[in-house]
Amino acid sequence: MKFQKQFILTYQSFTTPLKLFKKLVERYTIAMPKLPPAITPSEYHKRSILPIQLRVVNVLKMWIETAFHDMNDALVKSILDFTDSILVPDNHIALAKQIRSILDKQRKSRCELAAPLMTTFASPEESTTVGVLDNFSEEEFATQLTFVDFNLYATIKPVELLNQSWNKPALKHRAPNVLAFIARFNSISSWTASMILYQQSIADRIVLWTRLVNILEILHRLGNFNSMLAIIAGLNSSAIHRLKFTRAELPKRTSQLFDQYMELLKSEASYKALRAALHNVNPPCVPYLGMYLTDLTFIEDGNKDNIGDLINFRKRQLVSTVITEVQLYQQFPYNITPNPQLCRSLQNLPFSEDEQLYKMSLL
């Protein structure tokens, strides 16, 4: 069972859904060999062929149940044809009904989820410099930020995490949600730095910095490690790092909390502290995706795809371990009622580019 799960998670690193299905059909339709007189065809079928056919059907059922998002309409039709033209004539009527039932359930679920899980709110008519922080409490800001983050995180599919698709121009089309999540991290980071530098005085910058650290505290309670790290990345950007007077004048509690979260989220020892915190948290939570992408990059770069003419399945097992953890945290959604106005703003955070921010830090 474990092998089957690992295989289904990673098979698209070396083949396609259609090719896999064809191979399953080939395996199911194994030919009857020439038998010695002592063994009858019915005995051989019962002892050797039937177990193979049942294993193939079990793999197909698990594939449909756990990775239906891999299957387009043409493949679904091929599976239905397989049940009608092969399973039923082979007297596997009950198995054919099971597969049809699972397909019907998954197709119904697909129709219900035709609208993306990530609700996209209309763009705000205008953006102010601090905007969302002026109009909403820190608690509401952090909560709605977590709502938006999780719903995007939950859309990431296993195939997006294979072959470093997010990092290769020829494969980026396979990783739209990973790329969107990375872009979101970068926009939160740039927005954080921009908001600090949009303030005209040290006093105003200290007030805003304090509010951002308060938001970090709430995000920590909510388990939104991804946005925590994005905000800290913004506060550690080169443009903000120059603001030594602002940093020195922060309230003691703000400075201590900031340092505490810096320690928690540092990348040393492969994010050892963050991993420990993540494994001790009770879901729901939003992990820092970059940590998993780093893990996958090391696995991809450090292990060959093939050993001789054989697929290096040990490599796929390592990859599946990472993907399984990504999926684990997708299964526990937050019980948060969206605030459309705030979500609209959080999906369209205003920020300046790095070059402009650096110039502003010199003023």
PDB file of C-alpha atoms in Angstrom, residues 25-324:
ATOM      1  CA  VAL A  25      -4.241  -2.375 -19.123  1.00  0.00           C
ATOM      2  CA  GLU A  26      -1.302  -4.283 -20.620  1.00  0.00           C
ATOM      3  CA  ARG A  27      -0.546  -5.815 -17.239  1.00  0.00           C
ATOM      4  CA  TYR A  28      -4.193  -6.743 -16.701  1.00  0.00           C
ATOM      5  CA  THR A  29      -4.508  -8.457 -20.070  1.00  0.00           C
ATOM      6  CA  ILE A  30      -1.594 -10.795 -19.451  1.00  0.00           C
ATOM      7  CA  ALA A  31      -1.609 -13.691 -21.916  1.00  0.00           C
ATOM      8  CA  MET A  32      -2.088 -17.296 -20.937  1.00  0.00           C
ATOM      9  CA  PRO A  33       1.276 -19.091 -21.411  1.00  0.00           C
ATOM     10  CA  LYS A  34       1.729 -22.600 -22.691  1.00  0.00           C
ATOM     11  CA  LEU A  35       1.002 -24.806 -19.709  1.00  0.00           C
ATOM     12  CA  PRO A  36       2.312 -28.253 -18.724  1.00  0.00           C
ATOM     13  CA  PRO A  37      -0.332 -31.028 -18.773  1.00  0.00           C
ATOM     14  CA  ALA A  38      -0.534 -31.077 -14.982  1.00  0.00           C
ATOM     15  CA  ILE A  39      -1.914 -27.496 -14.816  1.00  0.00           C
ATOM     16  CA  THR A  40      -5.267 -26.616 -16.351  1.00  0.00           C
ATOM     17  CA  PRO A  41      -5.984 -23.129 -17.741  1.00  0.00           C
ATOM     18  CA  SER A  42      -8.592 -22.503 -15.052  1.00  0.00           C
ATOM     19  CA  GLU A  43      -6.133 -23.438 -12.295  1.00  0.00           C
ATOM     20  CA  TYR A  44      -3.436 -21.170 -13.733  1.00  0.00           C
ATOM     21  CA  HIS A  45      -5.930 -18.336 -14.150  1.00  0.00           C
ATOM     22  CA  LYS A  46      -7.060 -18.619 -10.557  1.00  0.00           C
ATOM     23  CA  ARG A  47      -3.551 -18.977  -9.131  1.00  0.00           C
ATOM     24  CA  SER A  48      -1.550 -16.556 -11.304  1.00  0.00           C
ATOM     25  CA  ILE A  49      -3.621 -14.337 -13.606  1.00  0.00           C
ATOM     26  CA  LEU A  50      -6.483 -13.421 -11.272  1.00  0.00           C
ATOM     27  CA  PRO A  51      -4.190 -12.045  -8.492  1.00  0.00           C
ATOM     28  CA  ILE A  52      -2.434  -9.850 -11.078  1.00  0.00           C
ATOM     29  CA  GLN A  53      -5.748  -8.549 -12.404  1.00  0.00           C
ATOM     30  CA  LEU A  54      -6.988  -7.756  -8.900  1.00  0.00           C
ATOM     31  CA  ARG A  55      -3.772  -5.877  -8.089  1.00  0.00           C
ATOM     32  CA  VAL A  56      -4.135  -3.828 -11.271  1.00  0.00           C
ATOM     33  CA  VAL A  57      -7.722  -2.942 -10.408  1.00  0.00           C
ATOM     34  CA  ASN A  58      -6.727  -1.987  -6.848  1.00  0.00           C
ATOM     35  CA  VAL A  59      -4.015   0.335  -8.172  1.00  0.00           C
ATOM     36  CA  LEU A  60      -6.506   1.878 -10.582  1.00  0.00           C
ATOM     37  CA  LYS A  61      -9.032   2.421  -7.778  1.00  0.00           C
ATOM     38  CA  MET A  62      -6.428   4.059  -5.534  1.00  0.00           C
ATOM     39  CA  TRP A  63      -5.262   6.244  -8.418  1.00  0.00           C
ATOM     40  CA  ILE A  64      -8.809   7.493  -9.067  1.00  0.00           C
ATOM     41  CA  GLU A  65      -9.490   8.027  -5.357  1.00  0.00           C
ATOM     42  CA  THR A  66      -6.280   9.882  -4.503  1.00  0.00           C
ATOM     43  CA  ALA A  67      -5.189  11.577  -7.729  1.00  0.00           C
ATOM     44  CA  PHE A  68      -8.264  12.184  -9.855  1.00  0.00           C
ATOM     45  CA  HIS A  69      -6.862  15.641 -10.626  1.00  0.00           C
ATOM     46  CA  ASP A  70      -4.334  13.821 -12.865  1.00  0.00           C
ATOM     47  CA  MET A  71      -7.101  12.595 -15.155  1.00  0.00           C
ATOM     48  CA  ASN A  72      -8.588  14.521 -18.051  1.00  0.00           C
ATOM     49  CA  ASP A  73     -11.909  13.673 -19.721  1.00  0.00           C
ATOM     50  CA  ALA A  74     -10.252  11.502 -22.383  1.00  0.00           C
ATOM     51  CA  LEU A  75      -8.548   9.356 -19.749  1.00  0.00           C
ATOM     52  CA  VAL A  76     -11.770   9.037 -17.750  1.00  0.00           C
ATOM     53  CA  LYS A  77     -13.509   7.818 -20.914  1.00  0.00           C
ATOM     54  CA  SER A  78     -10.737   5.261 -21.479  1.00  0.00           C
ATOM     55  CA  ILE A  79     -11.192   3.956 -17.938  1.00  0.00           C
ATOM     56  CA  LEU A  80     -14.944   3.635 -18.471  1.00  0.00           C
ATOM     57  CA  ASP A  81     -14.307   1.781 -21.724  1.00  0.00           C
ATOM     58  CA  PHE A  82     -11.960  -0.535 -19.815  1.00  0.00           C
ATOM     59  CA  THR A  83     -14.681  -1.397 -17.311  1.00  0.00           C
ATOM     60  CA  ASP A  84     -17.248  -2.088 -20.052  1.00  0.00           C
ATOM     61  CA  SER A  85     -15.115  -3.887 -22.616  1.00  0.00           C
ATOM     62  CA  ILE A  86     -12.705  -5.802 -20.368  1.00  0.00           C
ATOM     63  CA  LEU A  87     -13.812  -6.050 -16.726  1.00  0.00           C
ATOM     64  CA  VAL A  88     -17.454  -6.919 -17.407  1.00  0.00           C
ATOM     65  CA  PRO A  89     -16.692  -9.605 -20.037  1.00  0.00           C
ATOM     66  CA  ASP A  90     -14.145 -11.068 -17.579  1.00  0.00           C
ATOM     67  CA  ASN A  91     -17.014 -11.401 -15.108  1.00  0.00           C
ATOM     68  CA  HIS A  92     -15.535  -8.747 -12.788  1.00  0.00           C
ATOM     69  CA  ILE A  93     -18.902  -7.005 -12.674  1.00  0.00           C
ATOM     70  CA  ALA A  94     -18.603  -5.942  -9.030  1.00  0.00           C
ATOM     71  CA  LEU A  95     -15.169  -4.398  -9.670  1.00  0.00           C
ATOM     72  CA  ALA A  96     -16.503  -2.579 -12.726  1.00  0.00           C
ATOM     73  CA  LYS A  97     -19.328  -1.140 -10.619  1.00  0.00           C
ATOM     74  CA  GLN A  98     -16.863  -0.043  -7.923  1.00  0.00           C
ATOM     75  CA  ILE A  99     -14.694   1.807 -10.422  1.00  0.00           C
ATOM     76  CA  ARG A 100     -17.715   3.465 -12.038  1.00  0.00           C
ATOM     77  CA  SER A 101     -19.007   4.488  -8.615  1.00  0.00           C
ATOM     78  CA  ILE A 102     -15.653   6.028  -7.635  1.00  0.00           C
ATOM     79  CA  LEU A 103     -15.447   7.836 -10.981  1.00  0.00           C
ATOM     80  CA  ASP A 104     -18.989   9.201 -10.612  1.00  0.00           C
ATOM     81  CA  LYS A 105     -18.184  10.457  -7.106  1.00  0.00           C
ATOM     82  CA  GLN A 106     -14.958  12.121  -8.243  1.00  0.00           C
ATOM     83  CA  ARG A 107     -16.552  13.700 -11.311  1.00  0.00           C
ATOM     84  CA  LYS A 108     -19.334  15.112  -9.164  1.00  0.00           C
ATOM     85  CA  SER A 109     -16.750  16.501  -6.743  1.00  0.00           C
ATOM     86  CA  ARG A 110     -14.808  17.995  -9.653  1.00  0.00           C
ATOM     87  CA  CYS A 111     -17.937  19.796 -10.878  1.00  0.00           C
ATOM     88  CA  GLU A 112     -18.633  21.149  -7.407  1.00  0.00           C
ATOM     89  CA  LEU A 113     -15.080  22.452  -7.219  1.00  0.00           C
ATOM     90  CA  ALA A 114     -15.071  23.852 -10.749  1.00  0.00           C
ATOM     91  CA  ALA A 115     -14.712  27.285  -9.163  1.00  0.00           C
ATOM     92  CA  PRO A 116     -11.208  27.387  -7.666  1.00  0.00           C
ATOM     93  CA  LEU A 117     -10.855  26.905  -3.930  1.00  0.00           C
ATOM     94  CA  MET A 118      -8.949  30.160  -3.885  1.00  0.00           C
ATOM     95  CA  THR A 119     -11.607  32.832  -4.163  1.00  0.00           C
ATOM     96  CA  THR A 120     -10.385  35.730  -6.254  1.00  0.00           C
ATOM     97  CA  PHE A 121     -11.936  38.978  -5.158  1.00  0.00           C
ATOM     98  CA  ALA A 122     -12.246  41.926  -7.504  1.00  0.00           C
ATOM     99  CA  SER A 123      -9.345  44.362  -7.446  1.00  0.00           C
ATOM    100  CA  PRO A 124      -9.760  47.286  -5.090  1.00  0.00           C
ATOM    101  CA  GLU A 125     -10.654  50.551  -6.749  1.00  0.00           C
ATOM    102  CA  GLU A 126      -7.706  52.264  -5.156  1.00  0.00           C
ATOM    103  CA  SER A 127      -4.811  51.506  -2.831  1.00  0.00           C
ATOM    104  CA  THR A 128      -3.467  53.704  -0.083  1.00  0.00           C
ATOM    105  CA  THR A 129       0.013  53.471   1.337  1.00  0.00           C
ATOM    106  CA  VAL A 130      -0.851  51.652   4.553  1.00  0.00           C
ATOM    107  CA  GLY A 131      -4.448  51.034   3.511  1.00  0.00           C
ATOM    108  CA  VAL A 132      -5.428  47.737   5.041  1.00  0.00           C
ATOM    109  CA  LEU A 133      -3.606  48.422   8.305  1.00  0.00           C
ATOM    110  CA  ASP A 134      -5.425  51.768   8.623  1.00  0.00           C
ATOM    111  CA  ASN A 135      -8.838  50.222   8.212  1.00  0.00           C
ATOM    112  CA  PHE A 136      -8.612  46.857   9.976  1.00  0.00           C
ATOM    113  CA  SER A 137      -7.364  45.516  13.288  1.00  0.00           C
ATOM    114  CA  GLU A 138      -4.171  43.495  13.496  1.00  0.00           C
ATOM    115  CA  GLU A 139      -6.227  40.425  14.479  1.00  0.00           C
ATOM    116  CA  GLU A 140      -8.516  40.747  11.446  1.00  0.00           C
ATOM    117  CA  PHE A 141      -5.582  41.442   9.142  1.00  0.00           C
ATOM    118  CA  ALA A 142      -3.650  38.346  10.261  1.00  0.00           C
ATOM    119  CA  THR A 143      -6.740  36.134  10.202  1.00  0.00           C
ATOM    120  CA  GLN A 144      -7.793  37.133   6.696  1.00  0.00           C
ATOM    121  CA  LEU A 145      -4.198  36.934   5.479  1.00  0.00           C
ATOM    122  CA  THR A 146      -4.160  33.349   6.737  1.00  0.00           C
ATOM    123  CA  PHE A 147      -7.458  32.620   4.983  1.00  0.00           C
ATOM    124  CA  VAL A 148      -6.084  33.836   1.652  1.00  0.00           C
ATOM    125  CA  ASP A 149      -2.754  32.051   2.136  1.00  0.00           C
ATOM    126  CA  PHE A 150      -4.233  28.684   3.066  1.00  0.00           C
ATOM    127  CA  ASN A 151      -6.697  28.611   0.199  1.00  0.00           C
ATOM    128  CA  LEU A 152      -3.877  29.169  -2.269  1.00  0.00           C
ATOM    129  CA  TYR A 153      -1.632  26.632  -0.508  1.00  0.00           C
ATOM    130  CA  ALA A 154      -4.427  24.043  -0.704  1.00  0.00           C
ATOM    131  CA  THR A 155      -4.519  24.243  -4.525  1.00  0.00           C
ATOM    132  CA  ILE A 156      -0.942  22.939  -4.965  1.00  0.00           C
ATOM    133  CA  LYS A 157      -0.944  19.538  -6.700  1.00  0.00           C
ATOM    134  CA  PRO A 158       1.730  16.794  -6.361  1.00  0.00           C
ATOM    135  CA  VAL A 159       2.752  17.077 -10.029  1.00  0.00           C
ATOM    136  CA  GLU A 160       3.752  20.722  -9.410  1.00  0.00           C
ATOM    137  CA  LEU A 161       6.404  19.522  -6.967  1.00  0.00           C
ATOM    138  CA  LEU A 162       8.073  17.062  -9.343  1.00  0.00           C
ATOM    139  CA  ASN A 163      11.255  17.612 -11.411  1.00  0.00           C
ATOM    140  CA  GLN A 164      11.714  21.138  -9.958  1.00  0.00           C
ATOM    141  CA  SER A 165       8.937  22.268 -12.320  1.00  0.00           C
ATOM    142  CA  TRP A 166       8.676  25.658 -10.584  1.00  0.00           C
ATOM    143  CA  ASN A 167      12.327  26.331 -11.375  1.00  0.00           C
ATOM    144  CA  LYS A 168      12.619  25.251 -15.020  1.00  0.00           C
ATOM    145  CA  PRO A 169      11.282  27.386 -17.892  1.00  0.00           C
ATOM    146  CA  ALA A 170      10.219  24.323 -19.883  1.00  0.00           C
ATOM    147  CA  LEU A 171       8.221  22.890 -16.973  1.00  0.00           C
ATOM    148  CA  LYS A 172       6.786  25.980 -15.272  1.00  0.00           C
ATOM    149  CA  HIS A 173       3.416  25.400 -16.924  1.00  0.00           C
ATOM    150  CA  ARG A 174       3.094  22.356 -14.654  1.00  0.00           C
ATOM    151  CA  ALA A 175       3.422  24.405 -11.455  1.00  0.00           C
ATOM    152  CA  PRO A 176       0.977  27.357 -11.657  1.00  0.00           C
ATOM    153  CA  ASN A 177      -0.072  27.200  -8.012  1.00  0.00           C
ATOM    154  CA  VAL A 178       3.451  26.816  -6.657  1.00  0.00           C
ATOM    155  CA  LEU A 179       4.507  29.836  -8.701  1.00  0.00           C
ATOM    156  CA  ALA A 180       1.470  31.792  -7.498  1.00  0.00           C
ATOM    157  CA  PHE A 181       2.329  30.926  -3.895  1.00  0.00           C
ATOM    158  CA  ILE A 182       5.939  32.026  -4.390  1.00  0.00           C
ATOM    159  CA  ALA A 183       4.727  35.282  -5.975  1.00  0.00           C
ATOM    160  CA  ARG A 184       2.426  35.810  -3.011  1.00  0.00           C
ATOM    161  CA  PHE A 185       5.318  35.368  -0.570  1.00  0.00           C
ATOM    162  CA  ASN A 186       7.351  37.920  -2.519  1.00  0.00           C
ATOM    163  CA  SER A 187       4.482  40.416  -2.665  1.00  0.00           C
ATOM    164  CA  ILE A 188       3.953  40.240   1.129  1.00  0.00           C
ATOM    165  CA  SER A 189       7.670  40.716   1.675  1.00  0.00           C
ATOM    166  CA  SER A 190       7.850  43.698  -0.708  1.00  0.00           C
ATOM    167  CA  TRP A 191       4.662  45.202   0.752  1.00  0.00           C
ATOM    168  CA  THR A 192       6.160  44.975   4.268  1.00  0.00           C
ATOM    169  CA  ALA A 193       9.312  46.856   3.259  1.00  0.00           C
ATOM    170  CA  SER A 194       7.289  49.396   1.267  1.00  0.00           C
ATOM    171  CA  MET A 195       4.932  50.164   4.141  1.00  0.00           C
ATOM    172  CA  ILE A 196       7.846  50.931   6.464  1.00  0.00           C
ATOM    173  CA  LEU A 197       9.539  53.212   3.946  1.00  0.00           C
ATOM    174  CA  TYR A 198       6.320  55.005   2.992  1.00  0.00           C
ATOM    175  CA  GLN A 199       6.324  56.464   6.521  1.00  0.00           C
ATOM    176  CA  GLN A 200       7.905  59.892   6.660  1.00  0.00           C
ATOM    177  CA  SER A 201       9.278  59.900  10.211  1.00  0.00           C
ATOM    178  CA  ILE A 202      11.140  57.509  12.492  1.00  0.00           C
ATOM    179  CA  ALA A 203       8.252  57.670  14.959  1.00  0.00           C
ATOM    180  CA  ASP A 204       5.751  56.563  12.300  1.00  0.00           C
ATOM    181  CA  ARG A 205       8.072  53.785  11.165  1.00  0.00           C
ATOM    182  CA  ILE A 206       8.386  52.531  14.746  1.00  0.00           C
ATOM    183  CA  VAL A 207       4.594  52.477  15.106  1.00  0.00           C
ATOM    184  CA  LEU A 208       4.171  50.499  11.900  1.00  0.00           C
ATOM    185  CA  TRP A 209       7.041  48.130  12.712  1.00  0.00           C
ATOM    186  CA  THR A 210       5.408  47.439  16.073  1.00  0.00           C
ATOM    187  CA  ARG A 211       2.081  46.702  14.400  1.00  0.00           C
ATOM    188  CA  LEU A 212       3.766  44.301  11.991  1.00  0.00           C
ATOM    189  CA  VAL A 213       5.413  42.440  14.877  1.00  0.00           C
ATOM    190  CA  ASN A 214       2.023  42.234  16.581  1.00  0.00           C
ATOM    191  CA  ILE A 215       0.718  40.676  13.381  1.00  0.00           C
ATOM    192  CA  LEU A 216       3.629  38.211  13.468  1.00  0.00           C
ATOM    193  CA  GLU A 217       2.525  37.205  16.955  1.00  0.00           C
ATOM    194  CA  ILE A 218      -1.024  36.505  15.743  1.00  0.00           C
ATOM    195  CA  LEU A 219       0.231  34.656  12.655  1.00  0.00           C
ATOM    196  CA  HIS A 220       2.350  32.497  14.949  1.00  0.00           C
ATOM    197  CA  ARG A 221      -0.726  31.637  17.006  1.00  0.00           C
ATOM    198  CA  LEU A 222      -2.600  30.789  13.796  1.00  0.00           C
ATOM    199  CA  GLY A 223       0.269  28.641  12.516  1.00  0.00           C
ATOM    200  CA  ASN A 224       0.786  30.733   9.378  1.00  0.00           C
ATOM    201  CA  PHE A 225       4.534  30.259   9.098  1.00  0.00           C
ATOM    202  CA  ASN A 226       4.651  31.216   5.426  1.00  0.00           C
ATOM    203  CA  SER A 227       3.440  34.779   5.931  1.00  0.00           C
ATOM    204  CA  MET A 228       5.484  35.084   9.110  1.00  0.00           C
ATOM    205  CA  LEU A 229       8.616  34.432   7.100  1.00  0.00           C
ATOM    206  CA  ALA A 230       7.451  36.741   4.294  1.00  0.00           C
ATOM    207  CA  ILE A 231       6.997  39.660   6.711  1.00  0.00           C
ATOM    208  CA  ILE A 232      10.340  38.961   8.387  1.00  0.00           C
ATOM    209  CA  ALA A 233      11.996  38.801   4.952  1.00  0.00           C
ATOM    210  CA  GLY A 234      10.579  42.267   4.245  1.00  0.00           C
ATOM    211  CA  LEU A 235      11.828  43.634   7.570  1.00  0.00           C
ATOM    212  CA  ASN A 236      15.258  42.150   6.838  1.00  0.00           C
ATOM    213  CA  SER A 237      15.505  43.436   3.267  1.00  0.00           C
ATOM    214  CA  SER A 238      18.521  45.544   2.382  1.00  0.00           C
ATOM    215  CA  ALA A 239      16.479  48.753   2.248  1.00  0.00           C
ATOM    216  CA  ILE A 240      15.030  48.217   5.747  1.00  0.00           C
ATOM    217  CA  HIS A 241      18.324  46.971   7.168  1.00  0.00           C
ATOM    218  CA  ARG A 242      19.705  50.476   6.599  1.00  0.00           C
ATOM    219  CA  LEU A 243      17.185  51.977   9.052  1.00  0.00           C
ATOM    220  CA  LYS A 244      19.424  51.491  12.092  1.00  0.00           C
ATOM    221  CA  PHE A 245      17.899  54.374  14.075  1.00  0.00           C
ATOM    222  CA  THR A 246      14.406  52.960  13.629  1.00  0.00           C
ATOM    223  CA  ARG A 247      15.529  49.506  14.704  1.00  0.00           C
ATOM    224  CA  ALA A 248      17.335  50.889  17.733  1.00  0.00           C
ATOM    225  CA  GLU A 249      14.276  52.816  18.956  1.00  0.00           C
ATOM    226  CA  LEU A 250      11.803  49.922  18.804  1.00  0.00           C
ATOM    227  CA  PRO A 251       9.978  49.198  22.094  1.00  0.00           C
ATOM    228  CA  LYS A 252      11.624  46.477  24.149  1.00  0.00           C
ATOM    229  CA  ARG A 253       8.764  44.008  23.742  1.00  0.00           C
ATOM    230  CA  THR A 254       8.639  44.577  19.974  1.00  0.00           C
ATOM    231  CA  SER A 255      12.389  44.078  19.640  1.00  0.00           C
ATOM    232  CA  GLN A 256      12.355  40.915  21.760  1.00  0.00           C
ATOM    233  CA  LEU A 257       9.451  39.375  19.838  1.00  0.00           C
ATOM    234  CA  PHE A 258      11.063  40.236  16.531  1.00  0.00           C
ATOM    235  CA  ASP A 259      14.331  38.579  17.582  1.00  0.00           C
ATOM    236  CA  GLN A 260      12.387  35.557  18.871  1.00  0.00           C
ATOM    237  CA  TYR A 261      10.653  35.040  15.537  1.00  0.00           C
ATOM    238  CA  MET A 262      13.902  35.626  13.672  1.00  0.00           C
ATOM    239  CA  GLU A 263      15.411  32.772  15.673  1.00  0.00           C
ATOM    240  CA  LEU A 264      12.412  30.516  15.041  1.00  0.00           C
ATOM    241  CA  LEU A 265      12.395  31.053  11.284  1.00  0.00           C
ATOM    242  CA  LYS A 266      16.126  31.137  10.527  1.00  0.00           C
ATOM    243  CA  SER A 267      17.340  28.845   7.768  1.00  0.00           C
ATOM    244  CA  GLU A 268      20.286  27.403   9.711  1.00  0.00           C
ATOM    245  CA  ALA A 269      20.482  23.604  10.018  1.00  0.00           C
ATOM    246  CA  SER A 270      17.863  23.224   7.295  1.00  0.00           C
ATOM    247  CA  TYR A 271      15.217  25.206   9.212  1.00  0.00           C
ATOM    248  CA  LYS A 272      15.637  22.992  12.281  1.00  0.00           C
ATOM    249  CA  ALA A 273      13.701  25.266  14.646  1.00  0.00           C
ATOM    250  CA  LEU A 274      10.896  25.854  12.151  1.00  0.00           C
ATOM    251  CA  ARG A 275      10.527  22.129  11.445  1.00  0.00           C
ATOM    252  CA  ALA A 276      10.291  21.395  15.160  1.00  0.00           C
ATOM    253  CA  ALA A 277       7.637  24.070  15.638  1.00  0.00           C
ATOM    254  CA  LEU A 278       5.699  22.880  12.594  1.00  0.00           C
ATOM    255  CA  HIS A 279       5.694  19.260  13.760  1.00  0.00           C
ATOM    256  CA  ASN A 280       4.419  20.314  17.186  1.00  0.00           C
ATOM    257  CA  VAL A 281       1.604  22.534  15.943  1.00  0.00           C
ATOM    258  CA  ASN A 282      -1.980  21.321  15.769  1.00  0.00           C
ATOM    259  CA  PRO A 283      -3.351  21.897  12.243  1.00  0.00           C
ATOM    260  CA  PRO A 284      -4.635  23.922  10.558  1.00  0.00           C
ATOM    261  CA  CYS A 285      -1.482  25.742   9.613  1.00  0.00           C
ATOM    262  CA  VAL A 286       0.284  27.192   6.579  1.00  0.00           C
ATOM    263  CA  PRO A 287       3.858  25.861   6.333  1.00  0.00           C
ATOM    264  CA  TYR A 288       6.682  27.772   4.717  1.00  0.00           C
ATOM    265  CA  LEU A 289       6.618  26.283   1.216  1.00  0.00           C
ATOM    266  CA  GLY A 290      10.187  27.383   0.455  1.00  0.00           C
ATOM    267  CA  MET A 291      11.469  24.878   3.002  1.00  0.00           C
ATOM    268  CA  TYR A 292       9.893  21.997   1.078  1.00  0.00           C
ATOM    269  CA  LEU A 293      11.057  23.347  -2.274  1.00  0.00           C
ATOM    270  CA  THR A 294      14.595  23.414  -0.890  1.00  0.00           C
ATOM    271  CA  ASP A 295      14.243  19.804   0.272  1.00  0.00           C
ATOM    272  CA  LEU A 296      12.999  18.738  -3.158  1.00  0.00           C
ATOM    273  CA  THR A 297      15.829  20.588  -4.900  1.00  0.00           C
ATOM    274  CA  PHE A 298      18.436  18.747  -2.813  1.00  0.00           C
ATOM    275  CA  ILE A 299      16.757  15.411  -3.562  1.00  0.00           C
ATOM    276  CA  GLU A 300      16.524  16.147  -7.291  1.00  0.00           C
ATOM    277  CA  ASP A 301      20.110  17.374  -7.577  1.00  0.00           C
ATOM    278  CA  GLY A 302      21.601  14.679  -5.343  1.00  0.00           C
ATOM    279  CA  ASN A 303      19.999  11.596  -6.867  1.00  0.00           C
ATOM    280  CA  LYS A 304      19.996  10.218 -10.404  1.00  0.00           C
ATOM    281  CA  ASP A 305      16.662   9.703 -12.173  1.00  0.00           C
ATOM    282  CA  ASN A 306      17.715   6.261 -13.341  1.00  0.00           C
ATOM    283  CA  ILE A 307      20.112   3.545 -12.266  1.00  0.00           C
ATOM    284  CA  GLY A 308      21.171   1.890 -15.476  1.00  0.00           C
ATOM    285  CA  ASP A 309      17.996   1.156 -17.406  1.00  0.00           C
ATOM    286  CA  LEU A 310      15.843   1.160 -14.279  1.00  0.00           C
ATOM    287  CA  ILE A 311      13.908   3.995 -12.662  1.00  0.00           C
ATOM    288  CA  ASN A 312      15.551   5.101  -9.420  1.00  0.00           C
ATOM    289  CA  PHE A 313      12.515   4.566  -7.240  1.00  0.00           C
ATOM    290  CA  ARG A 314      14.440   5.338  -4.049  1.00  0.00           C
ATOM    291  CA  LYS A 315      14.627   8.906  -5.317  1.00  0.00           C
ATOM    292  CA  ARG A 316      10.851   8.913  -5.839  1.00  0.00           C
ATOM    293  CA  GLN A 317      10.350   7.627  -2.305  1.00  0.00           C
ATOM    294  CA  LEU A 318      12.326  10.572  -0.939  1.00  0.00           C
ATOM    295  CA  VAL A 319      10.301  12.982  -3.071  1.00  0.00           C
ATOM    296  CA  SER A 320       7.025  11.376  -1.985  1.00  0.00           C
ATOM    297  CA  THR A 321       7.942  11.886   1.681  1.00  0.00           C
ATOM    298  CA  VAL A 322       8.163  15.641   1.112  1.00  0.00           C
ATOM    299  CA  ILE A 323       4.995  15.784  -0.984  1.00  0.00           C
ATOM    300  CA  THR A 324       3.106  13.775   1.638  1.00  0.00           C
TER     301      THR A 324
END
